[in-house]
mmCIF file of C-alpha atoms in Angstrom:
data_model
loop_
_atom_site.group_PDB
_atom_site.id
_atom_site.type_symbol
_atom_site.label_atom_id
_atom_site.label_comp_id
_atom_site.label_asym_id
_atom_site.label_seq_id
_atom_site.Cartn_x
_atom_site.Cartn_y
_atom_site.Cartn_z
ATOM 1 C CA MET A 140 62.502 28.818 -46.193
ATOM 2 C CA ALA A 141 59.816 31.332 -48.152
ATOM 3 C CA ARG A 142 58.538 27.842 -49.870
ATOM 4 C CA LEU A 143 58.114 26.208 -46.603
ATOM 5 C CA LEU A 144 56.354 29.178 -45.022
ATOM 6 C CA GLU A 145 53.925 29.132 -48.124
ATOM 7 C CA ALA A 146 53.283 25.136 -47.406
ATOM 8 C CA VAL A 147 52.249 25.763 -43.696
ATOM 9 C CA ALA A 148 50.254 28.459 -44.583
ATOM 10 C CA CYS A 149 48.485 26.494 -47.018
ATOM 11 C CA LEU A 150 47.958 23.734 -44.924
ATOM 12 C CA LEU A 151 46.280 26.173 -42.200
ATOM 13 C CA ALA A 152 44.174 27.651 -44.699
ATOM 14 C CA VAL A 153 42.733 23.773 -45.640
ATOM 15 C CA PHE A 154 42.281 23.099 -41.963
ATOM 16 C CA LEU A 155 40.184 25.710 -41.337
ATOM 17 C CA LEU A 156 38.438 25.408 -44.611
ATOM 18 C CA LEU A 157 37.041 21.893 -43.127
ATOM 19 C CA GLN A 158 36.220 22.968 -39.591
ATOM 20 C CA SER A 159 33.703 25.076 -41.438
ATOM 21 C CA ILE A 160 32.149 22.557 -43.238
ATOM 22 C CA PRO A 161 28.940 21.511 -41.031
ATOM 23 C CA THR A 162 29.059 17.556 -40.078
ATOM 24 C CA THR A 163 27.004 15.115 -41.819
ATOM 25 C CA LEU A 164 26.662 12.624 -39.659
ATOM 26 C CA SER A 165 23.081 12.877 -37.531
ATOM 27 C CA ALA A 166 21.171 11.385 -34.790
ATOM 28 C CA PRO A 167 18.979 7.848 -35.673
ATOM 29 C CA PRO A 168 15.191 8.126 -36.956
ATOM 30 C CA PRO A 169 12.543 8.374 -34.084
ATOM 31 C CA ALA A 170 10.986 4.971 -33.473
ATOM 32 C CA PRO A 171 7.573 4.935 -35.567
ATOM 33 C CA PRO A 172 4.499 5.263 -32.841
ATOM 34 C CA PRO A 173 3.040 2.260 -31.656
ATOM 35 C CA ALA A 174 0.104 0.740 -33.237
ATOM 36 C CA HIS A 175 -2.456 1.137 -30.407
ATOM 37 C CA PRO A 176 -0.725 3.973 -28.132
ATOM 38 C CA LEU A 177 -1.192 3.454 -24.232
ATOM 39 C CA PRO A 178 -3.510 5.892 -22.274
ATOM 40 C CA ALA A 179 -1.702 8.593 -20.195
ATOM 41 C CA ARG A 180 -1.268 6.864 -16.867
ATOM 42 C CA LYS A 181 -3.274 9.469 -14.230
ATOM 43 C CA PRO A 182 -1.247 10.690 -11.257
ATOM 44 C CA ALA A 183 -1.624 8.475 -8.031
ATOM 45 C CA GLN A 184 -4.393 9.844 -5.823
ATOM 46 C CA PRO A 185 -3.760 9.874 -2.071
ATOM 47 C CA GLN A 186 -4.896 7.187 0.100
ATOM 48 C CA PRO A 187 -7.009 8.099 2.914
ATOM 49 C CA PRO A 188 -5.828 7.429 6.805
ATOM 50 C CA GLN A 189 -6.290 3.993 7.967
ATOM 51 C CA HIS A 190 -8.130 4.297 11.500
ATOM 52 C CA GLY A 191 -8.361 1.179 14.155
ATOM 53 C CA PRO A 192 -6.847 -1.927 14.344
ATOM 54 C CA LYS A 193 -5.770 -3.921 11.950
ATOM 55 C CA PRO A 194 -7.630 -7.113 11.310
ATOM 56 C CA PRO A 195 -5.696 -10.163 12.379
ATOM 57 C CA PRO A 196 -4.215 -12.250 9.968
ATOM 58 C CA SER A 197 -6.059 -14.560 8.360
ATOM 59 C CA GLY A 198 -6.378 -18.251 10.880
ATOM 60 C CA SER A 199 -4.539 -16.438 13.756
ATOM 61 C CA LYS A 200 -6.247 -17.509 17.442
ATOM 62 C CA PRO A 201 -8.825 -15.179 19.142
ATOM 63 C CA ALA A 202 -8.215 -12.433 21.860
ATOM 64 C CA PRO A 203 -8.449 -13.472 25.250
ATOM 65 C CA LYS A 204 -11.656 -12.731 26.629
ATOM 66 C CA PRO A 205 -12.414 -11.231 30.381
ATOM 67 C CA PHE A 206 -13.009 -13.571 32.907
ATOM 68 C CA TYR A 207 -14.902 -13.013 36.077
ATOM 69 C CA ALA A 208 -13.754 -14.512 39.798
ATOM 70 C CA ILE A 209 -17.153 -14.124 41.792
ATOM 71 C CA ALA A 210 -17.057 -14.230 45.374
ATOM 72 C CA HIS A 211 -19.630 -16.299 47.114
ATOM 73 C CA ARG A 212 -22.208 -15.219 49.663
ATOM 74 C CA VAL A 213 -20.866 -12.121 50.603
ATOM 75 C CA LEU A 214 -23.141 -10.505 53.140
ATOM 76 C CA THR A 215 -20.961 -7.736 54.853
ATOM 77 C CA SER A 216 -18.675 -4.752 54.017
ATOM 78 C CA ALA A 217 -15.940 -6.959 55.760
ATOM 79 C CA GLY A 218 -16.414 -9.815 53.210
ATOM 80 C CA VAL A 219 -16.551 -7.488 50.187
ATOM 81 C CA VAL A 220 -13.148 -5.761 51.479
ATOM 82 C CA ALA A 221 -11.629 -9.209 52.123
ATOM 83 C CA ALA A 222 -12.740 -10.435 48.538
ATOM 84 C CA LEU A 223 -11.509 -7.643 46.569
ATOM 85 C CA LYS A 224 -8.180 -7.915 48.394
ATOM 86 C CA HIS A 225 -8.057 -11.821 47.601
ATOM 87 C CA GLY A 226 -8.910 -10.857 43.902
ATOM 88 C CA ALA A 227 -12.356 -11.028 43.303
ATOM 89 C CA ASN A 228 -13.632 -9.025 40.423
ATOM 90 C CA ALA A 229 -17.509 -9.548 40.968
ATOM 91 C CA ILE A 230 -19.406 -9.904 44.279
ATOM 92 C CA GLU A 231 -22.612 -12.399 44.824
ATOM 93 C CA VAL A 232 -24.945 -11.366 47.739
ATOM 94 C CA ASP A 233 -27.577 -13.352 48.732
ATOM 95 C CA PHE A 234 -31.028 -10.668 49.513
ATOM 96 C CA THR A 235 -33.769 -11.295 51.354
ATOM 97 C CA ALA A 236 -36.961 -9.354 51.387
ATOM 98 C CA GLN A 237 -38.292 -8.350 55.078
ATOM 99 C CA GLN A 238 -41.187 -5.541 56.394
ATOM 100 C CA GLN A 239 -39.132 -3.316 56.766
ATOM 101 C CA GLY A 240 -36.650 -3.353 53.985
ATOM 102 C CA TRP A 241 -33.821 -5.526 52.109
ATOM 103 C CA TRP A 242 -31.355 -7.413 53.792
ATOM 104 C CA ALA A 243 -28.103 -9.531 53.078
ATOM 105 C CA ASP A 244 -29.230 -12.476 53.979
ATOM 106 C CA HIS A 245 -28.764 -16.315 53.212
ATOM 107 C CA ASP A 246 -31.304 -18.558 55.070
ATOM 108 C CA ARG A 247 -34.154 -16.118 55.669
ATOM 109 C CA THR A 248 -34.108 -17.286 59.551
ATOM 110 C CA PRO A 249 -34.596 -14.895 62.322
ATOM 111 C CA THR A 250 -30.820 -15.094 63.532
ATOM 112 C CA SER A 251 -29.064 -15.514 59.267
ATOM 113 C CA ARG A 252 -29.593 -11.584 58.416
ATOM 114 C CA ARG A 253 -26.150 -9.826 58.279
ATOM 115 C CA ASP A 254 -25.533 -6.145 56.984
ATOM 116 C CA THR A 255 -28.392 -4.637 55.561
ATOM 117 C CA ALA A 256 -28.727 -4.029 51.634
ATOM 118 C CA GLU A 257 -27.903 -0.406 51.230
ATOM 119 C CA ALA A 258 -24.902 -1.049 53.539
ATOM 120 C CA VAL A 259 -23.402 -3.619 51.484
ATOM 121 C CA LEU A 260 -24.334 -1.948 48.086
ATOM 122 C CA LYS A 261 -22.422 1.338 49.320
ATOM 123 C CA THR A 262 -19.475 -0.517 50.782
ATOM 124 C CA ILE A 263 -18.813 -2.044 46.900
ATOM 125 C CA ALA A 264 -19.513 1.464 45.424
ATOM 126 C CA ASP A 265 -16.834 3.150 48.197
ATOM 127 C CA GLN A 266 -14.216 0.406 46.868
ATOM 128 C CA ARG A 267 -14.796 0.579 43.177
ATOM 129 C CA ARG A 268 -13.968 4.580 43.420
ATOM 130 C CA ARG A 269 -10.888 3.959 45.627
ATOM 131 C CA GLY A 270 -9.688 1.883 42.519
ATOM 132 C CA MET A 271 -10.521 -1.758 43.237
ATOM 133 C CA THR A 272 -11.545 -4.162 40.409
ATOM 134 C CA VAL A 273 -15.603 -4.856 40.608
ATOM 135 C CA GLY A 274 -17.626 -5.580 37.544
ATOM 136 C CA PHE A 275 -20.924 -6.343 38.514
ATOM 137 C CA VAL A 276 -23.059 -7.534 41.753
ATOM 138 C CA TRP A 277 -25.098 -10.885 41.126
ATOM 139 C CA PHE A 278 -28.590 -10.435 43.403
ATOM 140 C CA ASP A 279 -29.113 -13.803 43.861
ATOM 141 C CA ILE A 280 -33.096 -12.764 45.718
ATOM 142 C CA LYS A 281 -34.615 -15.203 48.062
ATOM 143 C CA ASN A 282 -37.625 -13.485 47.899
ATOM 144 C CA PRO A 283 -38.393 -11.351 45.010
ATOM 145 C CA ASP A 284 -42.154 -11.365 45.522
ATOM 146 C CA ALA A 285 -42.511 -10.688 48.869
ATOM 147 C CA PHE A 286 -44.062 -7.426 49.088
ATOM 148 C CA PRO A 287 -46.087 -5.618 46.817
ATOM 149 C CA ALA A 288 -44.833 -2.374 44.914
ATOM 150 C CA SER A 289 -46.625 -0.618 47.336
ATOM 151 C CA ASN A 290 -44.091 -1.142 50.041
ATOM 152 C CA LYS A 291 -41.578 1.191 49.596
ATOM 153 C CA ALA A 292 -38.967 -0.442 51.297
ATOM 154 C CA ALA A 293 -39.560 -4.271 50.431
ATOM 155 C CA SER A 294 -40.445 -3.995 46.725
ATOM 156 C CA ILE A 295 -38.099 -5.392 43.935
ATOM 157 C CA GLU A 296 -38.426 -2.094 42.873
ATOM 158 C CA ALA A 297 -37.151 -0.623 46.165
ATOM 159 C CA LEU A 298 -34.100 -3.402 45.835
ATOM 160 C CA ARG A 299 -33.890 -2.121 42.130
ATOM 161 C CA ASP A 300 -33.746 1.515 42.973
ATOM 162 C CA LEU A 301 -30.877 1.147 45.664
ATOM 163 C CA ALA A 302 -28.771 -0.683 42.981
ATOM 164 C CA ARG A 303 -28.967 2.515 40.730
ATOM 165 C CA LYS A 304 -28.555 4.664 43.572
ATOM 166 C CA HIS A 305 -25.191 3.101 44.766
ATOM 167 C CA LEU A 306 -24.138 0.701 41.889
ATOM 168 C CA GLU A 307 -24.941 2.900 38.458
ATOM 169 C CA PRO A 308 -23.082 5.768 38.769
ATOM 170 C CA VAL A 309 -19.493 4.120 39.532
ATOM 171 C CA GLY A 310 -20.222 1.572 36.832
ATOM 172 C CA ILE A 311 -20.810 -1.182 38.489
ATOM 173 C CA GLY A 312 -22.868 -3.653 36.786
ATOM 174 C CA ALA A 313 -26.464 -5.332 38.714
ATOM 175 C CA LEU A 314 -27.239 -9.146 37.606
ATOM 176 C CA TYR A 315 -30.571 -10.043 39.162
ATOM 177 C CA GLY A 316 -30.881 -13.803 39.520
ATOM 178 C CA PHE A 317 -33.874 -15.755 39.378
ATOM 179 C CA TYR A 318 -34.526 -19.493 39.624
ATOM 180 C CA ASN A 319 -37.621 -21.583 39.363
ATOM 181 C CA TRP A 320 -40.723 -20.371 40.326
ATOM 182 C CA THR A 321 -39.408 -17.115 40.932
ATOM 183 C CA ALA A 322 -38.703 -16.265 37.262
ATOM 184 C CA TRP A 323 -42.367 -16.529 36.598
ATOM 185 C CA GLY A 324 -43.244 -13.809 39.307
ATOM 186 C CA ARG A 325 -44.409 -9.992 38.908
ATOM 187 C CA ALA A 326 -40.449 -9.033 40.243
ATOM 188 C CA TYR A 327 -39.319 -10.292 37.392
ATOM 189 C CA ALA A 328 -41.420 -8.680 34.802
ATOM 190 C CA VAL A 329 -40.883 -5.140 36.541
ATOM 191 C CA LEU A 330 -37.025 -6.183 36.189
ATOM 192 C CA SER A 331 -37.110 -7.094 32.800
ATOM 193 C CA ALA A 332 -39.716 -4.494 31.473
ATOM 194 C CA ASP A 333 -36.976 -1.380 32.202
ATOM 195 C CA LEU A 334 -33.108 -2.689 32.342
ATOM 196 C CA HIS A 335 -30.320 0.141 32.152
ATOM 197 C CA ARG A 336 -27.580 -0.971 30.218
ATOM 198 C CA ASN A 337 -25.186 -1.487 33.194
ATOM 199 C CA GLU A 338 -28.408 -4.595 34.112
ATOM 200 C CA ALA A 339 -28.936 -7.777 32.962
ATOM 201 C CA LEU A 340 -31.045 -11.149 34.338
ATOM 202 C CA ASN A 341 -29.781 -14.442 35.437
ATOM 203 C CA HIS A 342 -31.715 -17.382 35.490
ATOM 204 C CA GLU A 343 -30.782 -20.880 37.115
ATOM 205 C CA GLY A 344 -31.341 -23.977 35.169
ATOM 206 C CA PRO A 345 -30.861 -26.091 32.362
ATOM 207 C CA ALA A 346 -29.906 -24.126 28.958
ATOM 208 C CA ALA A 347 -32.701 -24.854 27.011
ATOM 209 C CA GLN A 348 -35.305 -24.470 30.105
ATOM 210 C CA THR A 349 -33.834 -20.873 30.088
ATOM 211 C CA THR A 350 -33.354 -19.660 26.587
ATOM 212 C CA ARG A 351 -37.733 -20.568 26.340
ATOM 213 C CA LEU A 352 -37.885 -18.332 30.066
ATOM 214 C CA PHE A 353 -35.906 -15.208 27.965
ATOM 215 C CA ASN A 354 -37.587 -15.897 24.915
ATOM 216 C CA THR A 355 -40.864 -15.636 26.945
ATOM 217 C CA ARG A 356 -40.347 -12.847 29.346
ATOM 218 C CA GLY A 357 -37.251 -11.358 27.976
ATOM 219 C CA PRO A 358 -35.069 -9.487 27.931
ATOM 220 C CA ALA A 359 -34.770 -9.108 24.346
ATOM 221 C CA ASN A 360 -31.037 -8.191 24.481
ATOM 222 C CA VAL A 361 -29.170 -11.225 24.254
ATOM 223 C CA ALA A 362 -26.291 -10.084 25.776
ATOM 224 C CA GLN A 363 -28.441 -8.967 28.853
ATOM 225 C CA ARG A 364 -29.230 -12.992 29.473
ATOM 226 C CA VAL A 365 -27.082 -14.572 31.974
ATOM 227 C CA LEU A 366 -27.467 -18.410 31.979
ATOM 228 C CA SER A 367 -25.863 -19.811 35.555
ATOM 229 C CA VAL A 368 -25.754 -23.890 36.151
ATOM 230 C CA GLY A 369 -24.110 -24.905 39.249
ATOM 231 C CA ALA A 370 -24.160 -26.366 42.605
ATOM 232 C CA LEU A 371 -22.480 -26.612 46.287
ATOM 233 C CA PHE A 372 -20.485 -29.464 45.299
ATOM 234 C CA LYS A 373 -17.538 -30.986 47.358
ATOM 235 C CA PRO A 374 -14.346 -31.600 45.309
ATOM 236 C CA SER A 375 -14.994 -35.469 44.995
ATOM 237 C CA ASP A 376 -18.110 -34.336 43.242
ATOM 238 C CA ASP A 377 -18.735 -35.472 39.504
ATOM 239 C CA ILE A 378 -20.318 -32.316 37.686
ATOM 240 C CA GLY A 379 -20.648 -34.720 34.261
ATOM 241 C CA VAL A 380 -18.843 -35.167 31.293
ATOM 242 C CA CYS A 381 -18.603 -31.978 29.492
ATOM 243 C CA ALA A 382 -18.313 -33.061 25.585
ATOM 244 C CA SER A 383 -21.836 -35.167 26.692
ATOM 245 C CA ASN A 384 -25.331 -33.829 26.179
ATOM 246 C CA GLY A 385 -26.480 -34.646 29.005
ATOM 247 C CA GLY A 386 -28.118 -32.784 32.208
ATOM 248 C CA GLY A 387 -24.855 -32.806 34.474
ATOM 249 C CA ILE A 388 -23.426 -28.991 35.539
ATOM 250 C CA CYS A 389 -20.151 -29.652 32.465
ATOM 251 C CA PRO A 390 -22.322 -30.413 29.818
ATOM 252 C CA GLN A 391 -25.097 -27.927 30.721
ATOM 253 C CA LEU A 392 -23.032 -24.948 30.892
ATOM 254 C CA ARG A 393 -20.879 -25.887 27.579
ATOM 255 C CA ILE A 394 -23.856 -26.047 25.827
ATOM 256 C CA GLY A 395 -24.855 -23.016 27.119
ATOM 257 C CA ALA A 396 -21.407 -21.120 26.386
ATOM 258 C CA THR A 397 -22.084 -22.585 22.801
ATOM 259 C CA SER A 398 -25.810 -21.859 21.944
ATOM 260 C CA HIS A 399 -24.916 -17.999 21.520
ATOM 261 C CA ASP A 400 -28.245 -17.499 23.054
ATOM 262 C CA PHE A 401 -26.821 -15.689 26.424
ATOM 263 C CA GLY A 402 -24.589 -12.820 27.326
ATOM 264 C CA GLN A 403 -22.747 -14.909 29.720
ATOM 265 C CA VAL A 404 -22.402 -18.142 31.277
ATOM 266 C CA LEU A 405 -21.715 -18.545 34.727
ATOM 267 C CA GLY A 406 -20.741 -21.561 36.847
ATOM 268 C CA TRP A 407 -20.676 -22.689 40.852
ATOM 269 C CA THR A 408 -19.288 -23.030 43.467
ATOM 270 C CA VAL A 409 -15.439 -23.573 43.452
ATOM 271 C CA VAL A 410 -14.094 -24.422 46.710
ATOM 272 C CA GLN A 411 -10.898 -25.014 48.561
ATOM 273 C CA ASN A 412 -9.303 -28.054 46.465
ATOM 274 C CA SER A 413 -11.471 -28.730 44.058
ATOM 275 C CA VAL A 414 -9.321 -28.377 41.179
ATOM 276 C CA LYS A 415 -10.993 -30.674 38.876
ATOM 277 C CA GLN A 416 -14.176 -29.334 38.916
ATOM 278 C CA ALA A 417 -12.892 -26.132 38.609
ATOM 279 C CA TYR A 418 -11.097 -26.368 35.662
ATOM 280 C CA GLN A 419 -13.712 -28.089 33.773
ATOM 281 C CA MET A 420 -15.996 -25.497 33.870
ATOM 282 C CA MET A 421 -13.208 -22.866 32.782
ATOM 283 C CA GLY A 422 -11.813 -24.899 30.212
ATOM 284 C CA GLU A 423 -13.985 -27.220 28.850
ATOM 285 C CA ALA A 424 -16.978 -25.743 29.323
ATOM 286 C CA GLY A 425 -15.948 -22.343 28.718
ATOM 287 C CA VAL A 426 -17.837 -20.092 31.235
ATOM 288 C CA ASP A 427 -17.604 -16.412 31.378
ATOM 289 C CA GLY A 428 -16.846 -16.426 35.171
ATOM 290 C CA VAL A 429 -17.220 -19.095 38.364
ATOM 291 C CA ILE A 430 -18.584 -18.821 41.852
ATOM 292 C CA TYR A 431 -15.829 -19.066 44.583
ATOM 293 C CA GLY A 432 -15.675 -19.121 48.144
ATOM 294 C CA PHE A 433 -16.853 -21.402 50.648
ATOM 295 C CA ALA A 434 -19.678 -23.721 49.898
ATOM 296 C CA GLU A 435 -22.185 -23.003 52.862
ATOM 297 C CA THR A 436 -21.026 -19.947 54.989
ATOM 298 C CA ASP A 437 -20.840 -16.293 54.120
ATOM 299 C CA TYR A 438 -17.303 -15.069 52.515
ATOM 300 C CA ALA A 439 -14.556 -13.954 55.085
ATOM 301 C CA ASP A 440 -10.913 -13.441 54.640
ATOM 302 C CA HIS A 441 -9.794 -17.624 55.353
ATOM 303 C CA LEU A 442 -7.320 -19.815 53.983
ATOM 304 C CA ASP A 443 -9.982 -21.710 51.727
ATOM 305 C CA THR A 444 -11.481 -18.968 50.279
ATOM 306 C CA ARG A 445 -8.011 -17.336 49.326
ATOM 307 C CA GLY A 446 -7.461 -21.095 48.352
ATOM 308 C CA ALA A 447 -10.349 -21.227 46.404
ATOM 309 C CA PHE A 448 -9.540 -18.179 44.290
ATOM 310 C CA GLY A 449 -5.934 -19.606 44.024
ATOM 311 C CA ILE A 450 -7.637 -22.400 41.493
ATOM 312 C CA VAL A 451 -9.005 -19.381 39.779
ATOM 313 C CA ARG A 452 -6.147 -17.769 39.427
ATOM 314 C CA GLY A 453 -4.331 -20.861 38.693
ATOM 315 C CA TRP A 454 -5.772 -21.639 36.021
ATOM 316 C CA LEU A 455 -6.089 -18.093 34.171
ATOM 317 C CA ASP A 456 -1.981 -18.066 34.543
ATOM 318 C CA LYS A 457 -1.891 -21.116 32.263
ATOM 319 C CA ASN A 458 -4.416 -19.973 29.715
ATOM 320 C CA LYS A 459 -3.847 -16.308 29.022
ATOM 321 C CA ASP A 460 -4.121 -16.935 25.060
ATOM 322 C CA LYS A 461 -8.010 -17.515 26.290
ATOM 323 C CA ARG A 462 -9.073 -15.637 29.142
ATOM 324 C CA TYR A 463 -7.617 -13.152 31.661
ATOM 325 C CA LEU A 464 -9.689 -11.828 34.911
ATOM 326 C CA ALA A 465 -11.174 -8.786 33.605
ATOM 327 C CA THR A 466 -10.796 -5.119 34.563
ATOM 328 C CA ASN A 467 -13.161 -2.294 35.461
ATOM 329 C CA ALA A 468 -12.547 -1.398 31.288
ATOM 330 C CA ASP A 469 -14.300 -4.453 29.960
ATOM 331 C CA LYS A 470 -18.104 -4.142 28.832
ATOM 332 C CA LEU A 471 -19.972 -6.500 30.536
ATOM 333 C CA TRP A 472 -23.136 -6.869 28.762
#
């Protein structure tokens, strides 16, 4: 038994001795450094915030543009209310100067005078204040040079002052319209020399002729140059082959719209049942607005005026990717 205990004690001593000896194994040597050490990476820099909408992806369609449905020959306050109720977002008014002042008057006869210019403009401004959409008033000026500047009631300055008094404060544009010889008189020069931001000049005629006029007599800002071409046509009338370079209504509108010489191009006049002509002007020519309503009488609440607007509205509903009825927030020129 004593020998057995000695043997166990001996084995235990050997075991303790082995535990006290450090191991001879070690980790593998480190890898040699690369021949060309890489530069230290810089910490990532914070990116500035992105502002504004992202650009459209390459090849995407352009955004739809605003369009103006312009009520024709609105000569009374009642006509203004009716037109805006129907859906018009711009108003065309014929203005005639008489010794005592300016009137809404198309025919310039002893019996054709309607409301005063101020009454019509005031009604339009009031409707805008009430929330109706009114982009601009198209001034079809029948006799712009009838009276000199000394006539404080009937000069072109007097009409412009009425526009600035009533339309400008509520954000409504004023489009002063000229045609033929009227574009070469004193009134045109007066307006062209001092346009406010909400004002523009319109000339009725072929695109090339209108470009020459604007280049000669102003305005300098292309955005404030507006071309119009049209007629009081019947639904059966031919307005030309839009894709041609002819002198017809539709080709001249198309030439103007693709020339980049004008801020806007407007056509006229869409009447009840003139679907073909309306769609040519709006679609093939690419105009920015059309006059609609009766062909040869004052605007009023009537089946034909509602029907004419319905033609314009119908095209817009079918082409929402191209055009939409302009709102008060849209920039004019």
